[in-house]
Coordinates of C-alpha atoms in Angstrom, one line a residue:
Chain A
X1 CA 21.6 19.7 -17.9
X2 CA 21.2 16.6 -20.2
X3 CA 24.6 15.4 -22.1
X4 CA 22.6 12.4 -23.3
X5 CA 20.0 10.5 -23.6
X6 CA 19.4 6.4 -23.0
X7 CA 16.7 4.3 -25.0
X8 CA 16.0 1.6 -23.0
X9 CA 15.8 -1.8 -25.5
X10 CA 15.9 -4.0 -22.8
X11 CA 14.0 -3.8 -19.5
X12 CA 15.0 -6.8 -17.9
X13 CA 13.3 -8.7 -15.5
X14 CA 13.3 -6.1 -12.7
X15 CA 15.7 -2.4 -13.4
X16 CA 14.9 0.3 -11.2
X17 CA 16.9 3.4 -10.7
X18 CA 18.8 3.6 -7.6
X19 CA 21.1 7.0 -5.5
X20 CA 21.6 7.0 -2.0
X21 CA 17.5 7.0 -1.2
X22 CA 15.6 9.1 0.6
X23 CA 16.1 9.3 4.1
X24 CA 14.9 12.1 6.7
X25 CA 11.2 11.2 6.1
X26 CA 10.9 7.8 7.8
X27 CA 7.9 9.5 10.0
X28 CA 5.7 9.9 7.7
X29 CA 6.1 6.5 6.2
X30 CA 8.8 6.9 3.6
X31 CA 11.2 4.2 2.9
X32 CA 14.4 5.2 2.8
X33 CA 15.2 3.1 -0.4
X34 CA 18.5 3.5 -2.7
X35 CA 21.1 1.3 -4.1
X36 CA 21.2 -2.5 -2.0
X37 CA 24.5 -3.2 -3.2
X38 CA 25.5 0.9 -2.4
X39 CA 29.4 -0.1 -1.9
X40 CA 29.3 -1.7 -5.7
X41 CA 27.3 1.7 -6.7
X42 CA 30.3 3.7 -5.1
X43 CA 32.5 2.3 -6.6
X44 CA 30.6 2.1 -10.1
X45 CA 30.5 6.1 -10.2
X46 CA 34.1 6.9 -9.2
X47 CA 35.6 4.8 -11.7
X48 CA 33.3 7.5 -13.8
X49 CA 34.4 10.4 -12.0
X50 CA 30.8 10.8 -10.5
X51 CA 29.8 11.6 -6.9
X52 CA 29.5 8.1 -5.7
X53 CA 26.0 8.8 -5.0
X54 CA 25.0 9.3 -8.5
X55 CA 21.8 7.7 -9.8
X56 CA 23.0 4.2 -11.1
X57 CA 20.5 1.8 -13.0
X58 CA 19.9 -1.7 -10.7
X59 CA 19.1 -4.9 -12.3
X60 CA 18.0 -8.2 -11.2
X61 CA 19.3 -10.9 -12.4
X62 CA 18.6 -11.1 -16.5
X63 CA 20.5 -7.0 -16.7
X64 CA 19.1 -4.8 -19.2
X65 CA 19.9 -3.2 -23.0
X66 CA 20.4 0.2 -23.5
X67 CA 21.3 2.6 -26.6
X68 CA 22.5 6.0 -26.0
X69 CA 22.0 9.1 -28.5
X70 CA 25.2 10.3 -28.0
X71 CA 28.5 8.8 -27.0
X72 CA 28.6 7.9 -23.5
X73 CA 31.4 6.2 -20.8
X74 CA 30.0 3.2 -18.6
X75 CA 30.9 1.3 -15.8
X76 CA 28.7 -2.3 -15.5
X77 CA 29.6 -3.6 -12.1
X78 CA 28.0 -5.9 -8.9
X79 CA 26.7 -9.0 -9.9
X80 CA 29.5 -10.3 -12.4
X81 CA 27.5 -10.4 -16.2
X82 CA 29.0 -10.8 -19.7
X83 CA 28.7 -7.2 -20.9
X84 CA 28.9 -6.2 -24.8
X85 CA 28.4 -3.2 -27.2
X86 CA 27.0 -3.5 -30.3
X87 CA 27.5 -7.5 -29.9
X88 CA 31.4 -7.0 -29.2
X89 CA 32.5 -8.1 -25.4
X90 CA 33.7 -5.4 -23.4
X91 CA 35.0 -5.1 -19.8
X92 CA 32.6 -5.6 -16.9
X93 CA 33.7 -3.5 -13.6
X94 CA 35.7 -0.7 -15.6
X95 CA 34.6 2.0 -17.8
X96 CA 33.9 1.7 -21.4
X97 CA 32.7 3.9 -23.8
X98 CA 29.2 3.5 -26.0
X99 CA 29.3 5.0 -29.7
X100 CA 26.0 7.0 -29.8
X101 CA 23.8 4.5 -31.6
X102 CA 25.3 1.7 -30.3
X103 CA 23.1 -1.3 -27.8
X104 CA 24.9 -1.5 -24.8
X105 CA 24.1 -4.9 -23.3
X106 CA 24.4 -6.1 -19.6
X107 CA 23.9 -9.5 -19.9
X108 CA 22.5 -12.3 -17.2
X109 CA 24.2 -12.3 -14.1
X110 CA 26.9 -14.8 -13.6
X111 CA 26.9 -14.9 -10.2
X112 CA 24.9 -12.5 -7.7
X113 CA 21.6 -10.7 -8.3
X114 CA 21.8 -7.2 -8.9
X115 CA 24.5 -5.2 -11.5
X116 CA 24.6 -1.8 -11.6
X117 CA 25.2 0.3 -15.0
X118 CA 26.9 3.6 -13.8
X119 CA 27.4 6.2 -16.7
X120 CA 29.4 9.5 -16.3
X121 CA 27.2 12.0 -15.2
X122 CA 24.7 9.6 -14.0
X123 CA 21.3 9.6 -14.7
X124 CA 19.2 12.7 -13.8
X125 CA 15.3 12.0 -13.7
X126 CA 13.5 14.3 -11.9
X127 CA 13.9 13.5 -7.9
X128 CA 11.3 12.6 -5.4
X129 CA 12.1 14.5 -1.7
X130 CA 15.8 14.6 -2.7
X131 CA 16.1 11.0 -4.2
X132 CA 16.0 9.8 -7.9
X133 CA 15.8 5.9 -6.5
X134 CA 12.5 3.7 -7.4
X135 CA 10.6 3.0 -3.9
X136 CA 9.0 -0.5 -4.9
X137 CA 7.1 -0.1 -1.5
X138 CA 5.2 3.1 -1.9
X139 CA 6.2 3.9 -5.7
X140 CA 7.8 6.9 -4.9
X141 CA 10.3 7.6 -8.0
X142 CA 10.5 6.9 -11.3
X143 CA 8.6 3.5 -12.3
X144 CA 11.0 0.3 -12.9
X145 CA 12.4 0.4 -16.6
X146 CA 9.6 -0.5 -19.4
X147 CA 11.2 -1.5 -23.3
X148 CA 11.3 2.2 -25.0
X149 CA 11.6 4.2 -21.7
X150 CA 14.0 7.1 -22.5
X151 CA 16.4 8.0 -19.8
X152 CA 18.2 11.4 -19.5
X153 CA 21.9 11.2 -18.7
X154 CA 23.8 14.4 -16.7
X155 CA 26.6 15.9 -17.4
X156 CA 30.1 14.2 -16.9
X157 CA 31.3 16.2 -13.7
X158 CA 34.8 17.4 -12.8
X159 CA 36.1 14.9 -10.1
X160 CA 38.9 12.7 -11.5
X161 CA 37.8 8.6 -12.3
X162 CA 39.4 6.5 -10.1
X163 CA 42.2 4.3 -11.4
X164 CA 40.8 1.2 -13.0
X165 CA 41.9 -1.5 -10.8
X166 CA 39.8 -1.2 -8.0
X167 CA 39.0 -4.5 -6.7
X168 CA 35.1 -5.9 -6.5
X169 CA 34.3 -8.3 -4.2
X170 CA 32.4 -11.4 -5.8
X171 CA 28.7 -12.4 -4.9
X172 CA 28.9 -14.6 -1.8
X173 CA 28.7 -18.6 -2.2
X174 CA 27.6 -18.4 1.4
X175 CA 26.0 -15.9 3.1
X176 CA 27.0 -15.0 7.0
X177 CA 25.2 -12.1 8.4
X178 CA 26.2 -10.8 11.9
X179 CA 23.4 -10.2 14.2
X180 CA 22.9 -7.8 17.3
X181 CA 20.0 -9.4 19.3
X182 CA 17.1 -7.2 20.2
X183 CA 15.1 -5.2 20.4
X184 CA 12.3 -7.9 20.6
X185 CA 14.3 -10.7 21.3
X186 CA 12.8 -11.4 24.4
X187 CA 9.5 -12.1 22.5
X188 CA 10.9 -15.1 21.4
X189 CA 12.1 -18.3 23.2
X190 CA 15.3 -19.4 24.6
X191 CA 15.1 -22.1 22.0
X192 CA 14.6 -20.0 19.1
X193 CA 17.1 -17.5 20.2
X194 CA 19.3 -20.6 19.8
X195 CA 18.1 -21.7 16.7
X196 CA 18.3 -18.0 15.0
X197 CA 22.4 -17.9 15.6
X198 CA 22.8 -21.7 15.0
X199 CA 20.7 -23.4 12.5
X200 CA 21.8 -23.1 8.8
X201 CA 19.1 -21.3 6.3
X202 CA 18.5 -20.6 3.0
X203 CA 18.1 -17.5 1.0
X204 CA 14.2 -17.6 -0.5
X205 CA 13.4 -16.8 -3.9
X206 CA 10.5 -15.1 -2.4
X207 CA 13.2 -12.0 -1.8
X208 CA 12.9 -8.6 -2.7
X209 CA 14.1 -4.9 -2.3
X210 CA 12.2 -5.1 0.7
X211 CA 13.1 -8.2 2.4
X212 CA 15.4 -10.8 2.2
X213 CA 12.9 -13.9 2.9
X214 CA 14.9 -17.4 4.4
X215 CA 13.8 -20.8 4.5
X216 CA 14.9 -22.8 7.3
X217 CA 13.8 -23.6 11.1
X218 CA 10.7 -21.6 12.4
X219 CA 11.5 -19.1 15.4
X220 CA 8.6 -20.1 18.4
X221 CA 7.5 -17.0 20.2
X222 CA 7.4 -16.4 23.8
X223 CA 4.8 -14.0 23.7
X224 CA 2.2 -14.2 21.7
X225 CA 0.2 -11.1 22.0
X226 CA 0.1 -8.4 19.1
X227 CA 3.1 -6.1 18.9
X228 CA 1.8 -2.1 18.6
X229 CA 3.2 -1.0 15.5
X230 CA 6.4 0.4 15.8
X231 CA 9.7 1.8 13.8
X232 CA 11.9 0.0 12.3
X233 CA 15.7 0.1 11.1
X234 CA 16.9 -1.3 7.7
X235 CA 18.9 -4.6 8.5
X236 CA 15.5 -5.3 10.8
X237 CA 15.3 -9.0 11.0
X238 CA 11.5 -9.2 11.5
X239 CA 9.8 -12.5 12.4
X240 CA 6.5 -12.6 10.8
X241 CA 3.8 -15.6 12.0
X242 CA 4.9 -18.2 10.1
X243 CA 8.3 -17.7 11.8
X244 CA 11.0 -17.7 9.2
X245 CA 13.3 -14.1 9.8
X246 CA 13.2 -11.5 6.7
X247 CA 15.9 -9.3 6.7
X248 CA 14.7 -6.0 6.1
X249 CA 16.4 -4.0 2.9
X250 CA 16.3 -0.5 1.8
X251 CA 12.4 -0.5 0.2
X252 CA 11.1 -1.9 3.9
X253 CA 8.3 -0.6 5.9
X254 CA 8.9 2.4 8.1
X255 CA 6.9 0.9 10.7
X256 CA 5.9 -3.0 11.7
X257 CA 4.0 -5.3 14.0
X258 CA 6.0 -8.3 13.8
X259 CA 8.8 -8.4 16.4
X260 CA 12.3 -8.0 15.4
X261 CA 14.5 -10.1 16.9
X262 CA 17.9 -8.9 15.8
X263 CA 19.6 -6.1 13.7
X264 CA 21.8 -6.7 11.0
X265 CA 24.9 -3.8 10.2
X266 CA 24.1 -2.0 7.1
X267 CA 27.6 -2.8 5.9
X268 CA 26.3 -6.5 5.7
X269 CA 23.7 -5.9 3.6
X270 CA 25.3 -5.4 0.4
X271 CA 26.3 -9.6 0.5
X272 CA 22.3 -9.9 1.0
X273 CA 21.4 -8.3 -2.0
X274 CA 23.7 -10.4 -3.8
X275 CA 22.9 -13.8 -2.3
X276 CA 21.4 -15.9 -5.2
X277 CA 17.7 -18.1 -4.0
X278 CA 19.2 -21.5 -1.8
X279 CA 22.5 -19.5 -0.9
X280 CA 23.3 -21.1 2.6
X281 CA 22.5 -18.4 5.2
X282 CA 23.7 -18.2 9.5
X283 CA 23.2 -15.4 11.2
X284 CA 25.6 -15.3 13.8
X285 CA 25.9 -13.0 16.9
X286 CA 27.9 -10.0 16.9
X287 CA 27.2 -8.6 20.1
Chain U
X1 CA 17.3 -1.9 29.1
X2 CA 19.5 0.7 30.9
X3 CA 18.9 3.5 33.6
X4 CA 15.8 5.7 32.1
X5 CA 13.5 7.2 34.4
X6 CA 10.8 4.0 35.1
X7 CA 8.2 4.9 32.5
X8 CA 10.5 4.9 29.7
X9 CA 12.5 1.6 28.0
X10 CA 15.2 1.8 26.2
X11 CA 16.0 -0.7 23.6
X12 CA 19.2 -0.7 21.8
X13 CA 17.9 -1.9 17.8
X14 CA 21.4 -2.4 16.4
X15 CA 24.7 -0.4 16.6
X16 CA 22.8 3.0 15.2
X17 CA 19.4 3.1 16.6
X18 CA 17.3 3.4 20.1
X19 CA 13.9 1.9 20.6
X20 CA 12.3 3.8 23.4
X21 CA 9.1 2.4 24.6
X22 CA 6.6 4.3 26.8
X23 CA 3.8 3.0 29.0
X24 CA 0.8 4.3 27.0
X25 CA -0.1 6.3 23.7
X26 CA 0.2 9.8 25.4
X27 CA 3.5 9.7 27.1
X28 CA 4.5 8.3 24.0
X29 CA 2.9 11.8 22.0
X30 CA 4.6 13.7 25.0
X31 CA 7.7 12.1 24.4
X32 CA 8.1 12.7 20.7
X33 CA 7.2 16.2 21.0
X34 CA 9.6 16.6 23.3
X35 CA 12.5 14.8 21.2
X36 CA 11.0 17.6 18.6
X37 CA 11.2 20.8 20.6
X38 CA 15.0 19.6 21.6
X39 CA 16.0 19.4 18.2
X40 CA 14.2 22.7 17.3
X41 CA 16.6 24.1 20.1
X42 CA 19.8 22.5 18.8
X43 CA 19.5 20.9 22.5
X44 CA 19.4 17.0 20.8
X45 CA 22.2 15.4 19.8
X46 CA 22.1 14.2 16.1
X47 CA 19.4 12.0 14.8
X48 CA 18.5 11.0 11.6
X49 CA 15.3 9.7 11.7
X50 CA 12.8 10.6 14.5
X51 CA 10.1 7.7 13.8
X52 CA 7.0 7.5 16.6
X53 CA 5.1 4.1 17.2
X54 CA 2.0 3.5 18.9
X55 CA 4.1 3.2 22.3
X56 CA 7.1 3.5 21.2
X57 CA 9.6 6.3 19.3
X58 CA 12.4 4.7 17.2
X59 CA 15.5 7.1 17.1
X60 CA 17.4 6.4 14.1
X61 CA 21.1 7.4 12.8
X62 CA 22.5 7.8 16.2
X63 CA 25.7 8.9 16.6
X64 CA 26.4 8.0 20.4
X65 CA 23.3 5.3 21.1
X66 CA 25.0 5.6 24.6
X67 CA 25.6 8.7 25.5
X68 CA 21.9 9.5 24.3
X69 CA 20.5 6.7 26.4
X70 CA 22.6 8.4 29.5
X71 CA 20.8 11.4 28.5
X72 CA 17.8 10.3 28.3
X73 CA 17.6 8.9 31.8
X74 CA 17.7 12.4 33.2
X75 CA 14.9 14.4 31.3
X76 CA 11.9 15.4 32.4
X77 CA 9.1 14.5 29.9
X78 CA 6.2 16.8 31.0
X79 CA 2.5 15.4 29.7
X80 CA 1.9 17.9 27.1
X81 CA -1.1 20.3 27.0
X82 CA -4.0 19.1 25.0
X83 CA -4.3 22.5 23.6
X84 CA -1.1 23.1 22.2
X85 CA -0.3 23.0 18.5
X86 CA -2.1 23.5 15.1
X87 CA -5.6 21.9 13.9
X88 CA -5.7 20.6 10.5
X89 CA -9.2 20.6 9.7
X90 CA -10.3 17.6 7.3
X91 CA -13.4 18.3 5.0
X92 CA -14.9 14.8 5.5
X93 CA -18.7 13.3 3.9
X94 CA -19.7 10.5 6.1
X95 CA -20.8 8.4 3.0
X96 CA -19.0 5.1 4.0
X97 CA -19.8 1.6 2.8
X98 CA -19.5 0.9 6.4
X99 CA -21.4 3.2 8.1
X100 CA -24.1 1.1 9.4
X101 CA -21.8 -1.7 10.3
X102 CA -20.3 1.4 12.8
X103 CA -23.5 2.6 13.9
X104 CA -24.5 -0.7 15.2
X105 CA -21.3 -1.0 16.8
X106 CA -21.7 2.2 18.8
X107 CA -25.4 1.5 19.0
X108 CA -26.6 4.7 17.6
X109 CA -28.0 5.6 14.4
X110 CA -26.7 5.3 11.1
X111 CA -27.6 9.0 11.1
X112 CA -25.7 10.1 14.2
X113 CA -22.1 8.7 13.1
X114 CA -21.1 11.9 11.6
X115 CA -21.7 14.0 14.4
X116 CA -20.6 11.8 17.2
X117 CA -16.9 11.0 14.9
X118 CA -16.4 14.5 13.9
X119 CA -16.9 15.8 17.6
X120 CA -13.4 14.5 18.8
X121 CA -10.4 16.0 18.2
X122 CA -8.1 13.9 17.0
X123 CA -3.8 13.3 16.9
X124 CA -1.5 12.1 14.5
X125 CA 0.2 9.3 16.5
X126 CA 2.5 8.2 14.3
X127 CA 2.5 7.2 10.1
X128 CA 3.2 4.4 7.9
X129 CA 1.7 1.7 5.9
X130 CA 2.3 4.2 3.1
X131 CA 3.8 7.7 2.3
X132 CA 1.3 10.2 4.4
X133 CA -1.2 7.8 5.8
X134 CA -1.0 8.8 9.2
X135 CA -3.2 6.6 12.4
X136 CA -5.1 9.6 14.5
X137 CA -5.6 8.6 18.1
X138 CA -8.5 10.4 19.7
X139 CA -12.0 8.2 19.3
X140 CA -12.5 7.0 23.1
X141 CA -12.3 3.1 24.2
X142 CA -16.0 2.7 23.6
X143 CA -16.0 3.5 20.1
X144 CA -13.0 1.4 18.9
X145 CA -14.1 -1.3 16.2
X146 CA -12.3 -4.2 14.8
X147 CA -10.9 -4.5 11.5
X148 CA -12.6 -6.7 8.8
X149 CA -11.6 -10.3 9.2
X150 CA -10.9 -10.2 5.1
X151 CA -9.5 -7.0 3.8
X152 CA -10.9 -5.3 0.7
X153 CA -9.0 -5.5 -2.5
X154 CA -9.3 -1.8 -2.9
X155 CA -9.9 1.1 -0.5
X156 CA -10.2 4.0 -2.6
X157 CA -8.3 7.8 -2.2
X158 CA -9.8 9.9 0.6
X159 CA -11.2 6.9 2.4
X160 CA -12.1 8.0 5.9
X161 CA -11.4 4.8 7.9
X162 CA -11.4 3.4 11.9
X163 CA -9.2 0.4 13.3
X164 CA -8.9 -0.1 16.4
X165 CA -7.8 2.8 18.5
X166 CA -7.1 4.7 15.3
X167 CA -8.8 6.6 12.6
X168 CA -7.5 7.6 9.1
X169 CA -7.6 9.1 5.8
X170 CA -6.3 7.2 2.7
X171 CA -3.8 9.3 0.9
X172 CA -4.1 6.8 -2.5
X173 CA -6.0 3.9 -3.3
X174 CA -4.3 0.9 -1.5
X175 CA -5.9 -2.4 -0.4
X176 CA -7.0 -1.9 3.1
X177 CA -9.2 -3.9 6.2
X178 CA -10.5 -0.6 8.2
X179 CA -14.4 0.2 8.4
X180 CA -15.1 2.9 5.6
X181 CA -17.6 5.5 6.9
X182 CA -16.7 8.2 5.0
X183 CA -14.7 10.4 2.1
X184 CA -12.1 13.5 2.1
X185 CA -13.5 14.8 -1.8
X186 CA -10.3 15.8 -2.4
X187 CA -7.5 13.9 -1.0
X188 CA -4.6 15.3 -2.9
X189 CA -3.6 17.3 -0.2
X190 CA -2.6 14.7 1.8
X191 CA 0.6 13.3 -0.1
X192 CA 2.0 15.6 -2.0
X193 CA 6.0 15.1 -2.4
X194 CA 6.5 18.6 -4.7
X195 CA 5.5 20.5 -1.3
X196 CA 7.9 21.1 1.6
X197 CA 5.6 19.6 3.8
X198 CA 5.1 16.4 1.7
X199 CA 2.7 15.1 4.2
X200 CA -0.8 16.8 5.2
X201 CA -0.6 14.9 8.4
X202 CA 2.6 14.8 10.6
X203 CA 3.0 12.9 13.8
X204 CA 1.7 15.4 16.8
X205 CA -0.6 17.4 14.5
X206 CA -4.1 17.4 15.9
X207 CA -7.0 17.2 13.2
X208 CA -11.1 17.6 13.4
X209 CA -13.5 16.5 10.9
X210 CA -15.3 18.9 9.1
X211 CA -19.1 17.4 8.0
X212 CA -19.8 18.2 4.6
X213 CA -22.4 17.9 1.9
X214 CA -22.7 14.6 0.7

């Protein structure tokens, strides 16, 4: 059932509509997708009340403008933004209410990449095999935001908000992701294997919801042949030919034929998502 | 690696998942179906994702990676029948842009693809590259072909294609390096996310060509 509806004003650079994704069709070559930062999602909906899986919108960077027909209760959260209603600041990371009428603004982020605007009874396009999230890989789900898109908005549900003082963690200044080696690792050499844990990198603005790209030391190869296509697991670092690991994130390929040389825990990912380009980078081994 | 019986590596890829590679694209098709008949029997532990490779099978969502991996050192993976399981039958015309390019390859006429490709019968070895675009194993060594060195910008819907080992079907327009010899004249049937079955062709399914009027 629709309560309300939003009018988008402001795209943004790059505002897709993330849940938990779609996953349970990996075989036949759906991404799983959903929310990167899905901890600051979580925590988005419940200080609305909502299933913590409620759709949420994602933006990148520059946020996003919205005007609701009828009066509505937010939550802005992730990336740190200014946030303001009708030109008036308001809280970011705790609920606010929008007049109907009124342009909620998320501003540019402060620090971090993606915020997510929560509203209680989240926002209920039409879902794709079980998933309202934006696939940027295969376009499943609803296209990013365009200016004049009109969103609907659900129902507030019955679950008590959480108490407003539930603490966010802020964007990382550096970025450490702990690696499990394998299950290619052995297509690479002892050097690089060395290199990978040791050597300092940088987040690339080349990043996406599908990878995060690094610049920093190449990783040589052992072997050299072609790898046969195989599955592979978000968190995937994948070493493509020209060397440089991309983490994979939630809109990656289902299946690959670079090698992967370590997995990174999907609890670490949400500090990828957030990690500004030139954001210092080490993977470090965790087993 | 841990103790598997010798055809079959195991390959731990993170805390959550198994990579288990097999010698060869068959026991790898034996292998997934088996991994599919134990969870139809509530004989497999739980497993998210169940995601075949060319030789491998990625088992995703694991609760106990190693209590499956002990488990999976004691099973008996029989080679499985070539007869068993349903036939999709794709309604193909072989009207390709590269259709002599092929012929030449197999050194027959340009006249003589269509009945020589839609003779086989062919498997779904595994998907991806996009939602339902599934890589059918089947066409013997002799008639594998290479991919074009450049790719073309745009391979259009219902595209019947060859790579390789493996033949396809384009399930939307997508920019793509196979040899085109053909077209499905309606493709929609091969994505389709309103449906149950959102995908036309699912890993193990076997599939024939069926020729057409051009």
């Amino acid at each position: 059932m629709t309560a309300a509806k939003f009018t988008v004003v402001r795209a943004g650079a790059l505002t897709t509509i993330q849940d938990a994704g779609r996953t349970g069709h990996a075989h036949l070559g759906v991404p799983r997708s959903g929310a990167l930062d899905a901890p600051a999602m979580r925590l988005a909906n419940r200080l609305l009340g909502n299933p913590g899986d409620a759709a949420v919108l994602e933006t990148t960077l520059t946020g996003c403008a919205l005007r609701p027909d009828r009066a509505v209760t937010v939550v802005v959260g992730g990336a740190p933004c200014p946030v303001t209603v009708d030109g008036t600041p308001v809280p970011w990371g705790a609920p606010v209410r929008v007049p109907a009428g009124a342009v909620l603004d998320v501003g540019t982020a402060a620090s971090g990449v993606r915020s997510y605007v929560a509203v209680a009874g989240g926002i209920t396009v039409e879902p794709v095999l079980g998933s309202r999230s934006t696939d940027l890989l295969s376009g499943l789900g609803p296209a990013p935001l365009g200016n004049g898109d009109v969103l609907p908005v659900g129902s507030p549900g019955p679950c008590p908000p959480l108490p407003p003082a539930a603490p966010w963690p802020a964007p990382p200044a550096a970025l450490t992701l702990p690696v499990r080696l394998g299950p290619r690792a052995d297509w690479f050499t002892a050097g690089a294997l060395r290199t990978f844990t040791a050597a300092a990198y940088r987040v690339s603005a080349h990043s996406n919801r599908i990878g995060l790209r690094t610049e920093g030391p190449a990783l040589e190869r052992e072997l050299t042949g072609e790898l046969a296509s195989e599955g592979m697991v978000l968190g995937a670092v994948q070493v493509p030919p020209d060397g440089r690991p991309v983490v994979f994130l939630h809109d990656h390929p289902t299946t690959g034929g670079y090698p992967v040389i370590g997995v990174v825990p999907e609890t670490a990912l949400a500090a990828a998502a957030q990690a500004t380009p030139g954001t210092l980078l080490r993977f470090v081994s965790a087993g | 690696m841990t103790a598997a019986p010798p055809s079959m590596a195991v390959r731990p890829a993170g805390r959550h998942a198994l990579l288990v590679e097999l010698p060869d694209a068959e026991r790898t098709g034996a292998f997934h179906a088996e991994l599919l008949r134990r969870r139809a029997a509530g004989t497999l532990p739980p497993v998210a994702e169940i995601v075949p490779g060319a030789r491998t099978v990625l088992l995703d969502g694991v609760g106990d990676p190693e209590l499956l991996t002990r488990q999976l050192a004691t099973w008996d993976v029989p080679l499985h029948a070539p007869g068993e399981g349903a036939v999709v039958e794709i309604p193909v015309v072989y009207d390709g842009p590269d259709l002599a390019g092929v012929a030449a390859l197999w050194g027959i006429g340009e006249d003589e693809v269509a009945a020589r490709h839609s003779s086989y019968t062919y498997r779904v070895a595994f998907c991806g590259f996009a939602p339902g675009f599934g890589y059918l194993t089947g066409l013997p060594d002799a008639l594998h072909v290479p991919r074009h060195a450049t790719p073309r910008t745009r391979v259009p819907a219902g595209a019947l294609a060859l790579a390789g080992p493996y033949t396809a079907v384009y399930p939307r327009a997508t920019p793509g390096g196979w040899q085109l010899i053909g077209t499905m004249p309606d493709p929609a049937p091969l994505w389709d996310p309103s449906r149950d079955a959102a995908a036309l062709l699912t890993p193990g399914t076997r599939v024939r060509f069926v020729r057409g009027d051009a």
